[in-house]
PDB file of N, CA and C in Angstrom:
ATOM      1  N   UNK X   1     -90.155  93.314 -42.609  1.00  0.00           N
ATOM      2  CA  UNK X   1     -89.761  92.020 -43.122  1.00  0.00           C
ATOM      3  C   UNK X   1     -88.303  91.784 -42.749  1.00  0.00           C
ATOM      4  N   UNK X   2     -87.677  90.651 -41.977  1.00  0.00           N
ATOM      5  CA  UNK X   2     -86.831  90.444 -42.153  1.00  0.00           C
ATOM      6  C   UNK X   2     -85.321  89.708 -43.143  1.00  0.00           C
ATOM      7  N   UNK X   3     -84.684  89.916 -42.580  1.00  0.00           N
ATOM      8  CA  UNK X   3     -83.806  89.964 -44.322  1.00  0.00           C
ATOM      9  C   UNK X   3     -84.055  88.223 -43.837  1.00  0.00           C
ATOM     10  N   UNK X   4     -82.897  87.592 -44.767  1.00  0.00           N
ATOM     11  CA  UNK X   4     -83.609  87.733 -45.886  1.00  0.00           C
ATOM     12  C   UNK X   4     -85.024  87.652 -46.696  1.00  0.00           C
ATOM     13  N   UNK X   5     -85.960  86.433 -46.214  1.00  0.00           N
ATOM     14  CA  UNK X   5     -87.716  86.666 -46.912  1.00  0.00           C
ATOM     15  C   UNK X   5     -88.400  86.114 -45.658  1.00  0.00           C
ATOM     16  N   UNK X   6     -88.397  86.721 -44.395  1.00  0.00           N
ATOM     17  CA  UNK X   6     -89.239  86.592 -43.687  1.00  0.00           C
ATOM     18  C   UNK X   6     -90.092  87.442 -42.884  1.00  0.00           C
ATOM     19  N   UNK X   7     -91.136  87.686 -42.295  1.00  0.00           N
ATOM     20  CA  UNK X   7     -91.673  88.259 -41.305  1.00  0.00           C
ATOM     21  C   UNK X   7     -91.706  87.848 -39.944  1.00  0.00           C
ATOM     22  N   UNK X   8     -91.274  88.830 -39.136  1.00  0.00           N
ATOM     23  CA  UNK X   8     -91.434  88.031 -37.608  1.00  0.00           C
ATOM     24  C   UNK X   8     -92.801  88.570 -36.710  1.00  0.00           C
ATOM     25  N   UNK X   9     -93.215  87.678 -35.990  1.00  0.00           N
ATOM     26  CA  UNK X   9     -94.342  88.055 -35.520  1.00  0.00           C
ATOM     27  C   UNK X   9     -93.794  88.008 -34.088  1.00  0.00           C
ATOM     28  N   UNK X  10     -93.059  87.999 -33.422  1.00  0.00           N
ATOM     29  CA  UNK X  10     -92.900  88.098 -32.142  1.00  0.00           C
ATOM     30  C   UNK X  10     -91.740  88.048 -31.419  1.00  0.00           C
ATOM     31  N   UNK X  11     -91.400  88.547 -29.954  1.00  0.00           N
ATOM     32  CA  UNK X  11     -89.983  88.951 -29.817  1.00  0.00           C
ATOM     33  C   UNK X  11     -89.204  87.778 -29.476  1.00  0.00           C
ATOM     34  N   UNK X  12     -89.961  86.425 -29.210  1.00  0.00           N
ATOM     35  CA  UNK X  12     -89.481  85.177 -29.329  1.00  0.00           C
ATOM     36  C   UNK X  12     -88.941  85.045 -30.485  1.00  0.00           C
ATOM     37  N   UNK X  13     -89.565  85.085 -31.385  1.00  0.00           N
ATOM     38  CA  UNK X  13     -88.704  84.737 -33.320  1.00  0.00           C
ATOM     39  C   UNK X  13     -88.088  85.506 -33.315  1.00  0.00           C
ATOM     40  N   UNK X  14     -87.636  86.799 -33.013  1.00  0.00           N
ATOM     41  CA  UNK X  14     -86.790  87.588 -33.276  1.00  0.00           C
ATOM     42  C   UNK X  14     -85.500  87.209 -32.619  1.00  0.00           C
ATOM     43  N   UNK X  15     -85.399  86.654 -31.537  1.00  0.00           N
ATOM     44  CA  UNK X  15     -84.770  86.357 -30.767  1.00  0.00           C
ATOM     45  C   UNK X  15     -84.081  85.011 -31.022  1.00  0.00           C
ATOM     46  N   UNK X  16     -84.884  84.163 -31.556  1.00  0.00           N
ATOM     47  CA  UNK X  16     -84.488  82.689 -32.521  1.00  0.00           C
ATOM     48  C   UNK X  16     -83.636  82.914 -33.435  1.00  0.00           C
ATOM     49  N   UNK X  17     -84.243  84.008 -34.437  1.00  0.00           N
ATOM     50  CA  UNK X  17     -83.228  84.326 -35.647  1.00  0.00           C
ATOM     51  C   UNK X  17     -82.412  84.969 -35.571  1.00  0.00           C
ATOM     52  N   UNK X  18     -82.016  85.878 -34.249  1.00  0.00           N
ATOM     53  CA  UNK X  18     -80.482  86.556 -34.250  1.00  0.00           C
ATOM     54  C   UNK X  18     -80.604  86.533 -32.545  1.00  0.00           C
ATOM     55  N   UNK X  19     -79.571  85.534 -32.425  1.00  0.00           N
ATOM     56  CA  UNK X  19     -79.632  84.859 -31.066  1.00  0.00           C
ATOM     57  C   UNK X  19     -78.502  85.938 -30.545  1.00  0.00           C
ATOM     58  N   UNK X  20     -77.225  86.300 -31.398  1.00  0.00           N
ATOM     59  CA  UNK X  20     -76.360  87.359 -30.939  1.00  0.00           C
ATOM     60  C   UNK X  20     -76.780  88.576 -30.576  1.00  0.00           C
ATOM     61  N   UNK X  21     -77.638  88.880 -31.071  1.00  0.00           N
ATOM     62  CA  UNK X  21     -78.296  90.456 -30.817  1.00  0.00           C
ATOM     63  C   UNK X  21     -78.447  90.701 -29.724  1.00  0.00           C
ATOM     64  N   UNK X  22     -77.199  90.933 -28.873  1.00  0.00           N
ATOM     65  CA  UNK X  22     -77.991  91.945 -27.571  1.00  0.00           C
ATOM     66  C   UNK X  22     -78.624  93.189 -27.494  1.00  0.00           C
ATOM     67  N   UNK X  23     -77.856  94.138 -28.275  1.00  0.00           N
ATOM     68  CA  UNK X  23     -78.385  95.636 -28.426  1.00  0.00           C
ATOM     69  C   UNK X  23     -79.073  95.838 -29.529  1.00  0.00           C
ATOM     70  N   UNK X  24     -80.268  96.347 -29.489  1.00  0.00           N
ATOM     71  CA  UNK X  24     -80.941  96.392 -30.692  1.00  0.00           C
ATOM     72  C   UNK X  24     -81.224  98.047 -30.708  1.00  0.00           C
ATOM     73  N   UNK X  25     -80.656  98.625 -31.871  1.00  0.00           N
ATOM     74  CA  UNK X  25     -81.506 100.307 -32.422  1.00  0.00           C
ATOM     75  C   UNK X  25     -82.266 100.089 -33.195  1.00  0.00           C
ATOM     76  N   UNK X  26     -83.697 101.027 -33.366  1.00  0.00           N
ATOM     77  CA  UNK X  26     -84.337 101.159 -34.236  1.00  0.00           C
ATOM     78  C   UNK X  26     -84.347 102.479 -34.991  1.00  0.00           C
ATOM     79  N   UNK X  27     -84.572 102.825 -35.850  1.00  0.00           N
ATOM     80  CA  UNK X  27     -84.459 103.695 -36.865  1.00  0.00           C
ATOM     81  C   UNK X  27     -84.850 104.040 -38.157  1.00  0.00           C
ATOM     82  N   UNK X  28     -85.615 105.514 -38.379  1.00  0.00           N
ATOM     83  CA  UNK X  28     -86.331 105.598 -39.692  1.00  0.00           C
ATOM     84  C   UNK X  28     -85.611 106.372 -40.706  1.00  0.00           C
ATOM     85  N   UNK X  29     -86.053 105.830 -41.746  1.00  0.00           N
ATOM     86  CA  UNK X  29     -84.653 106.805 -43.065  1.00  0.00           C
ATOM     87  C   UNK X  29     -85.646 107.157 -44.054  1.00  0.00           C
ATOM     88  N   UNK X  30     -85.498 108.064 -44.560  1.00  0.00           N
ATOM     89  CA  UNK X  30     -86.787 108.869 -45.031  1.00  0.00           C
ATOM     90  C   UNK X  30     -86.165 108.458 -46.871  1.00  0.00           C
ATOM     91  N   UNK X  31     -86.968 108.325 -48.079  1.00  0.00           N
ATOM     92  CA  UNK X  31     -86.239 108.117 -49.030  1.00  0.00           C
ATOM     93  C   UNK X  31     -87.226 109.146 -50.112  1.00  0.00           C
ATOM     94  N   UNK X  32     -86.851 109.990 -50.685  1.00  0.00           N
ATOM     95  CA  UNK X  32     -87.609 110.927 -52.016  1.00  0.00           C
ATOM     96  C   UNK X  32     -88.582 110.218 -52.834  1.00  0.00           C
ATOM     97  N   UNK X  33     -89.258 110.148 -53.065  1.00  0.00           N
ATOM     98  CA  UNK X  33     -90.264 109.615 -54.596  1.00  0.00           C
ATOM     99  C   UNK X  33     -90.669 110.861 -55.180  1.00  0.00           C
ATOM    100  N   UNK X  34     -91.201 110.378 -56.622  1.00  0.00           N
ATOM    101  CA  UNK X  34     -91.888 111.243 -57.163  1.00  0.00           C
ATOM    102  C   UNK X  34     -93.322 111.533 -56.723  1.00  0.00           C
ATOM    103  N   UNK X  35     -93.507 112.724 -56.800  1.00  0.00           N
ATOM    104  CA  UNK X  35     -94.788 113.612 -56.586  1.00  0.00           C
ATOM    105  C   UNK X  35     -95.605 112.811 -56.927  1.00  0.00           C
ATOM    106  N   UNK X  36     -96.993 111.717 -56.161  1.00  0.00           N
ATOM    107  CA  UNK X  36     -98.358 111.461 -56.754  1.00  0.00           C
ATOM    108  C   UNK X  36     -99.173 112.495 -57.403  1.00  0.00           C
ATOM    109  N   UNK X  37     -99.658 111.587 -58.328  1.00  0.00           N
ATOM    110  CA  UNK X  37    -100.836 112.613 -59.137  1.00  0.00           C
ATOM    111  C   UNK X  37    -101.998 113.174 -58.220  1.00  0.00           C
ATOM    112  N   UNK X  38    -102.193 112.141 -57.473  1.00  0.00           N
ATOM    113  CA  UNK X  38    -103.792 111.561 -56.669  1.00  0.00           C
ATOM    114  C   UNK X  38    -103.390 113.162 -55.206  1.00  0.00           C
ATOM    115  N   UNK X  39    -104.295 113.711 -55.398  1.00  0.00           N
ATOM    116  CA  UNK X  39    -104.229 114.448 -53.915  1.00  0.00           C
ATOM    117  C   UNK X  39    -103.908 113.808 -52.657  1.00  0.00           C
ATOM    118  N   UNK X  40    -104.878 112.938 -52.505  1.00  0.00           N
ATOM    119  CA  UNK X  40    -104.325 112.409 -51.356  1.00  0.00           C
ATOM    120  C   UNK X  40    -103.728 111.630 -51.248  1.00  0.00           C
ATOM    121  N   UNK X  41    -102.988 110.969 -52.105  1.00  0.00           N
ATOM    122  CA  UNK X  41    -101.620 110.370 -52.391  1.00  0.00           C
ATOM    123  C   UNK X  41    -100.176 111.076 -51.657  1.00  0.00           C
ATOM    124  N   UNK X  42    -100.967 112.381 -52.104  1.00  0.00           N
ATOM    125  CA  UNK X  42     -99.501 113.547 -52.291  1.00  0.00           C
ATOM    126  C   UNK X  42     -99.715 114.001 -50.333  1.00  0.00           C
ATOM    127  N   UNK X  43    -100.914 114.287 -50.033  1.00  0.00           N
ATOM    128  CA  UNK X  43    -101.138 114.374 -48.521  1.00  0.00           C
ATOM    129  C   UNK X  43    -100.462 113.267 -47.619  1.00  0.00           C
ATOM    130  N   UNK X  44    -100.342 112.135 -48.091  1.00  0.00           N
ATOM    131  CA  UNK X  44    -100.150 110.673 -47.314  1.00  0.00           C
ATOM    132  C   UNK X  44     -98.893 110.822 -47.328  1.00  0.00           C
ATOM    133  N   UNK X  45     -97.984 111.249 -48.848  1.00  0.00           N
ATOM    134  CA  UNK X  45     -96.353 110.784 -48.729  1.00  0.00           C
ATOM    135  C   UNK X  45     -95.835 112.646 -48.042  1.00  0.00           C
ATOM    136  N   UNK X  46     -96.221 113.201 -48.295  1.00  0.00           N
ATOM    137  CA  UNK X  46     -95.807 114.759 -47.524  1.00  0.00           C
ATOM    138  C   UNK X  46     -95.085 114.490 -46.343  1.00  0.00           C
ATOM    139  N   UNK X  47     -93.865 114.492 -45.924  1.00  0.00           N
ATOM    140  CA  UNK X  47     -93.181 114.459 -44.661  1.00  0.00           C
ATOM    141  C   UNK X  47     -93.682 115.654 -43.618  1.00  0.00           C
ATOM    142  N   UNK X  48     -93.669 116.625 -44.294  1.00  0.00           N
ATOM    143  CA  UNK X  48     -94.036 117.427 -43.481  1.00  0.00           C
ATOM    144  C   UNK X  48     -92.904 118.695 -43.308  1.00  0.00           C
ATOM    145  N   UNK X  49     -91.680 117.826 -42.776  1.00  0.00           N
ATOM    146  CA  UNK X  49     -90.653 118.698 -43.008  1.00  0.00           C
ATOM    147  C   UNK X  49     -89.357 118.632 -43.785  1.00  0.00           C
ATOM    148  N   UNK X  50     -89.739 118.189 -45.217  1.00  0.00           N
ATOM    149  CA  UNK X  50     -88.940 118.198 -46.166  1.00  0.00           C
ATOM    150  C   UNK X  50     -89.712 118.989 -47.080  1.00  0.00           C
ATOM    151  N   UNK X  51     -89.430 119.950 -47.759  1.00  0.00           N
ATOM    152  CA  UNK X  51     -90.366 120.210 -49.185  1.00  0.00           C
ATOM    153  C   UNK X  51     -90.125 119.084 -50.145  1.00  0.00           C
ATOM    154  N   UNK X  52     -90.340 117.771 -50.188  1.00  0.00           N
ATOM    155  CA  UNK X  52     -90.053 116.970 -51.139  1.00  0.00           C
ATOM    156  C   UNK X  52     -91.417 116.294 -50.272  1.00  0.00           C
ATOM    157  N   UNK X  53     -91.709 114.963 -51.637  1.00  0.00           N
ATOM    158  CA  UNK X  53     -92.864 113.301 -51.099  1.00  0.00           C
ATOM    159  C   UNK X  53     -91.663 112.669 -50.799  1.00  0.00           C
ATOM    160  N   UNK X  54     -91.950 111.626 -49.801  1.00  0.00           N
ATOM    161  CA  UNK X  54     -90.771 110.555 -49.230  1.00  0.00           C
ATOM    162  C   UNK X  54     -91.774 109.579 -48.648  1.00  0.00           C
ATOM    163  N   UNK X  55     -91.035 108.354 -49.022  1.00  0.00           N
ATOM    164  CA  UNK X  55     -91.500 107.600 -48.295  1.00  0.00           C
ATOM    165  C   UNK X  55     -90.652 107.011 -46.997  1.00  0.00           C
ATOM    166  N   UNK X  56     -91.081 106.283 -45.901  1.00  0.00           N
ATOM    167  CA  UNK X  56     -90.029 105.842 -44.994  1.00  0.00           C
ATOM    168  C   UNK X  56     -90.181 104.403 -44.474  1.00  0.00           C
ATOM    169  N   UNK X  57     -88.531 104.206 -44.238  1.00  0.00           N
ATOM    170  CA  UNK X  57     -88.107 102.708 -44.095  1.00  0.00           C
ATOM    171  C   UNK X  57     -88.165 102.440 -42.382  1.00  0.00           C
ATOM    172  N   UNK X  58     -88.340 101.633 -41.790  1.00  0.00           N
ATOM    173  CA  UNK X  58     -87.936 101.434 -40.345  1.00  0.00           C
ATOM    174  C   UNK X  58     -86.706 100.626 -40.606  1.00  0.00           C
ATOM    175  N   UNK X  59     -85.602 100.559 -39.930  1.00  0.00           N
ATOM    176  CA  UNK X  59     -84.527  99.917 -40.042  1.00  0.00           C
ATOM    177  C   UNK X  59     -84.249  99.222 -38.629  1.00  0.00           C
ATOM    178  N   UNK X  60     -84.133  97.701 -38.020  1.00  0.00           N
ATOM    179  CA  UNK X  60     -83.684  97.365 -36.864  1.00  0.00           C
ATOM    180  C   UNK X  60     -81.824  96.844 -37.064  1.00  0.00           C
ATOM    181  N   UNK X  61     -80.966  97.693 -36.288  1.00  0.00           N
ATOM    182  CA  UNK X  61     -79.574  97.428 -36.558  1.00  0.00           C
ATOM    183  C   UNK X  61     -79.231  96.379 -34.989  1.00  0.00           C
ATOM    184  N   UNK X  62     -78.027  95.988 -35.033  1.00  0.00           N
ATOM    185  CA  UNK X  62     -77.102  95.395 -33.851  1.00  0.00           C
ATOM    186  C   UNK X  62     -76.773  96.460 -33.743  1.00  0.00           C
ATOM    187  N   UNK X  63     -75.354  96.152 -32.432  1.00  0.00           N
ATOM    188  CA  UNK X  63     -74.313  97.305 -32.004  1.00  0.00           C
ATOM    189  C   UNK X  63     -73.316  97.404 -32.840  1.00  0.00           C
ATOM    190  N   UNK X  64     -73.196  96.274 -33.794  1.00  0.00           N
ATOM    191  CA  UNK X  64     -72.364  96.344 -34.711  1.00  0.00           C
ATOM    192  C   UNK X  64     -72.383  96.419 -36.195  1.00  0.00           C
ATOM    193  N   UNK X  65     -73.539  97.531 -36.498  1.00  0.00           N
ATOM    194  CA  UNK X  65     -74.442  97.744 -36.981  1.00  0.00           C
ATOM    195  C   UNK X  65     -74.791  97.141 -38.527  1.00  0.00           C
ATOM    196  N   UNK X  66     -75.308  95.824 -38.480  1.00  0.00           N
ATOM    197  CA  UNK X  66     -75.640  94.721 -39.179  1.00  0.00           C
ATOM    198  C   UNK X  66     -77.184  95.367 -39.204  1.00  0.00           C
ATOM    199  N   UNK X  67     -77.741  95.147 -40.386  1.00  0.00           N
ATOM    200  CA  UNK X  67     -79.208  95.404 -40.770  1.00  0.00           C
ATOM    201  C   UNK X  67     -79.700  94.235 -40.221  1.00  0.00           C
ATOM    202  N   UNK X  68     -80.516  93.800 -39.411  1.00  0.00           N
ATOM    203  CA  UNK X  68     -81.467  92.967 -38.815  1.00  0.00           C
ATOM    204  C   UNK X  68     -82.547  92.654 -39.687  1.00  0.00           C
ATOM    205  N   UNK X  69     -83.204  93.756 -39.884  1.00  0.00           N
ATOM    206  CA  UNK X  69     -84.654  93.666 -39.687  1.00  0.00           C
ATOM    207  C   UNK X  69     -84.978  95.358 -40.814  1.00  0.00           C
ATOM    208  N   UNK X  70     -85.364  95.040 -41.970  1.00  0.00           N
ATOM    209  CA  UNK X  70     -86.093  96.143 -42.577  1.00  0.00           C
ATOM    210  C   UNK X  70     -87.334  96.135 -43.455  1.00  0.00           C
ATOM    211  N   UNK X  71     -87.845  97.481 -42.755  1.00  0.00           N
ATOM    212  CA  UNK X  71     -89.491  96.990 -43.054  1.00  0.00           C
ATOM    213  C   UNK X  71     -90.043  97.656 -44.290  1.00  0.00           C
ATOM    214  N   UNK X  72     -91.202  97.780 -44.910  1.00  0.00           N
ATOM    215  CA  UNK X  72     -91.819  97.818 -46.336  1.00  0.00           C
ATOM    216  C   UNK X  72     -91.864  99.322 -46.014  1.00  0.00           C
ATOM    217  N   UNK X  73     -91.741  99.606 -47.035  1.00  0.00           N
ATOM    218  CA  UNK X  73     -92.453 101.077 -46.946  1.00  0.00           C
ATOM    219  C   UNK X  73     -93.549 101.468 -46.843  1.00  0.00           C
ATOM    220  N   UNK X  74     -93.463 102.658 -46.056  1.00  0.00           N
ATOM    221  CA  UNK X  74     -94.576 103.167 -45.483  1.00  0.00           C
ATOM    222  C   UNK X  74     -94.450 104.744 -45.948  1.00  0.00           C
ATOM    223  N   UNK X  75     -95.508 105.428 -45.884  1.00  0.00           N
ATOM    224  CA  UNK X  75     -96.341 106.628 -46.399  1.00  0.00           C
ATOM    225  C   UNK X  75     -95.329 107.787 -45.078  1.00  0.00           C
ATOM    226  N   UNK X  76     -94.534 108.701 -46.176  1.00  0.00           N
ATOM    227  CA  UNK X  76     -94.111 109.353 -45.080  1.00  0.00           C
ATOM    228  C   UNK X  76     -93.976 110.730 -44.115  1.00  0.00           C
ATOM    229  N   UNK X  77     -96.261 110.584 -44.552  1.00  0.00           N
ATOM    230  CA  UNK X  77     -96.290 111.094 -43.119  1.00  0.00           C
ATOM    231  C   UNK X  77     -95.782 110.571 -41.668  1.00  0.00           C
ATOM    232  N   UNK X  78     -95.907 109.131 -41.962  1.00  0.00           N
ATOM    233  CA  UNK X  78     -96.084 108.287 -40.573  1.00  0.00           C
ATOM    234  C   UNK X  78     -94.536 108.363 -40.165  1.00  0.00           C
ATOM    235  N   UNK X  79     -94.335 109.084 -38.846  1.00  0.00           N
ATOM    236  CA  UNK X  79     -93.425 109.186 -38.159  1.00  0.00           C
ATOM    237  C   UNK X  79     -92.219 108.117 -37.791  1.00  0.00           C
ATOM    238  N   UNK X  80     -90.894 108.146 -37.600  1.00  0.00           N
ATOM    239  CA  UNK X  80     -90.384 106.569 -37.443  1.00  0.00           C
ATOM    240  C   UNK X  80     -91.114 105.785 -35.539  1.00  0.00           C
ATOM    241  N   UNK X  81     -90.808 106.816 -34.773  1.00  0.00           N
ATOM    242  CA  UNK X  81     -91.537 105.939 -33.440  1.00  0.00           C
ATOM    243  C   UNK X  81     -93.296 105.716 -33.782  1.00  0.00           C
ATOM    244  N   UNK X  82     -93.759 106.371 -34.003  1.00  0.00           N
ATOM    245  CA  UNK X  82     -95.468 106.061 -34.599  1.00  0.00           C
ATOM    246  C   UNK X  82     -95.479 104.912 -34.791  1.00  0.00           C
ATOM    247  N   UNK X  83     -94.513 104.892 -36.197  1.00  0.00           N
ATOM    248  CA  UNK X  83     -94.540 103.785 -37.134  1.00  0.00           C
ATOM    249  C   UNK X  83     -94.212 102.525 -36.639  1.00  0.00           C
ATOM    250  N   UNK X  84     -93.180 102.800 -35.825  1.00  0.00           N
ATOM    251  CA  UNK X  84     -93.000 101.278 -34.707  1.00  0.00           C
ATOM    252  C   UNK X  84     -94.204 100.924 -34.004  1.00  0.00           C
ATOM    253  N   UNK X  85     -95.329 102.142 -33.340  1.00  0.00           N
ATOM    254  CA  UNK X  85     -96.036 101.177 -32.667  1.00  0.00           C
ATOM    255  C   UNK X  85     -97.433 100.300 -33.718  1.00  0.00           C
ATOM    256  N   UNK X  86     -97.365 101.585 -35.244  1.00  0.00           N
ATOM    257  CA  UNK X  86     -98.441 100.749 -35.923  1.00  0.00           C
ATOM    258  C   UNK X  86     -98.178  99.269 -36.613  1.00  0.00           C
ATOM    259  N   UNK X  87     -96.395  98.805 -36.418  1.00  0.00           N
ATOM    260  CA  UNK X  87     -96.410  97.851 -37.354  1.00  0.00           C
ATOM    261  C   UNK X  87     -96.388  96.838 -36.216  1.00  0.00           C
ATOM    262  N   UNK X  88     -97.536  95.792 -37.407  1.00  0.00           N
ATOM    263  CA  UNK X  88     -97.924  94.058 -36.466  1.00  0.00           C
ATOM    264  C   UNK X  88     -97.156  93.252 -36.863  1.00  0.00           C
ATOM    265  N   UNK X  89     -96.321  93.571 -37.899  1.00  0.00           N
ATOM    266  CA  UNK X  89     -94.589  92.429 -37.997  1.00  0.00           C
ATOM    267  C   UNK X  89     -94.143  92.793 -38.538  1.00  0.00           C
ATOM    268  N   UNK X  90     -92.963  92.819 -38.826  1.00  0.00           N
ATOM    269  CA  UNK X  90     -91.561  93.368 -39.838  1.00  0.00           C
ATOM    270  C   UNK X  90     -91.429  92.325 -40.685  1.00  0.00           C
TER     271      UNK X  90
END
């Protein structure tokens, strides 16, 4: 979702709404939750290589590193490049 309450569906709108953006990074930030009850709750948020559940954010920055673009949380098995190719809009 982009800040502030929108979703973009394509690299045209993205491009509409931050016309300055030449350099774009992408980037995942992993954040702690509490332990699900549900088994496979607890399988889904498992990073894998944290002993903690986390869930994770995708973050799109500028070069001057302005938050663009940050997306819902997601279950954090799902990797940050993965996760870029499963999401159909921010």
């Amino acid at each position: 979702m982009a800040l502030p309450e929108r979703k973009l569906q394509s690299i045209e709108e993205f491009i509409g709404r931050f016309p300055s953006a030449k350099e774009v990074m992408i980037d995942g930030t992993e954040r702690p939750i509490q332990r699900p009850k549900d088994q496979q709750k607890q399988k889904n948020h498992d990073s894998g290589k944290k002993k903690c559940h986390r869930s994770q954010h995708l973050i799109m920055t500028d070069s001057d590193k302005r938050v663009l673009v940050l997306s819902k949380a997601r279950e954090g098995k799902v990797h940050g490049p993965s996760a870029v190719g499963r999401a159909k809009n921010w």
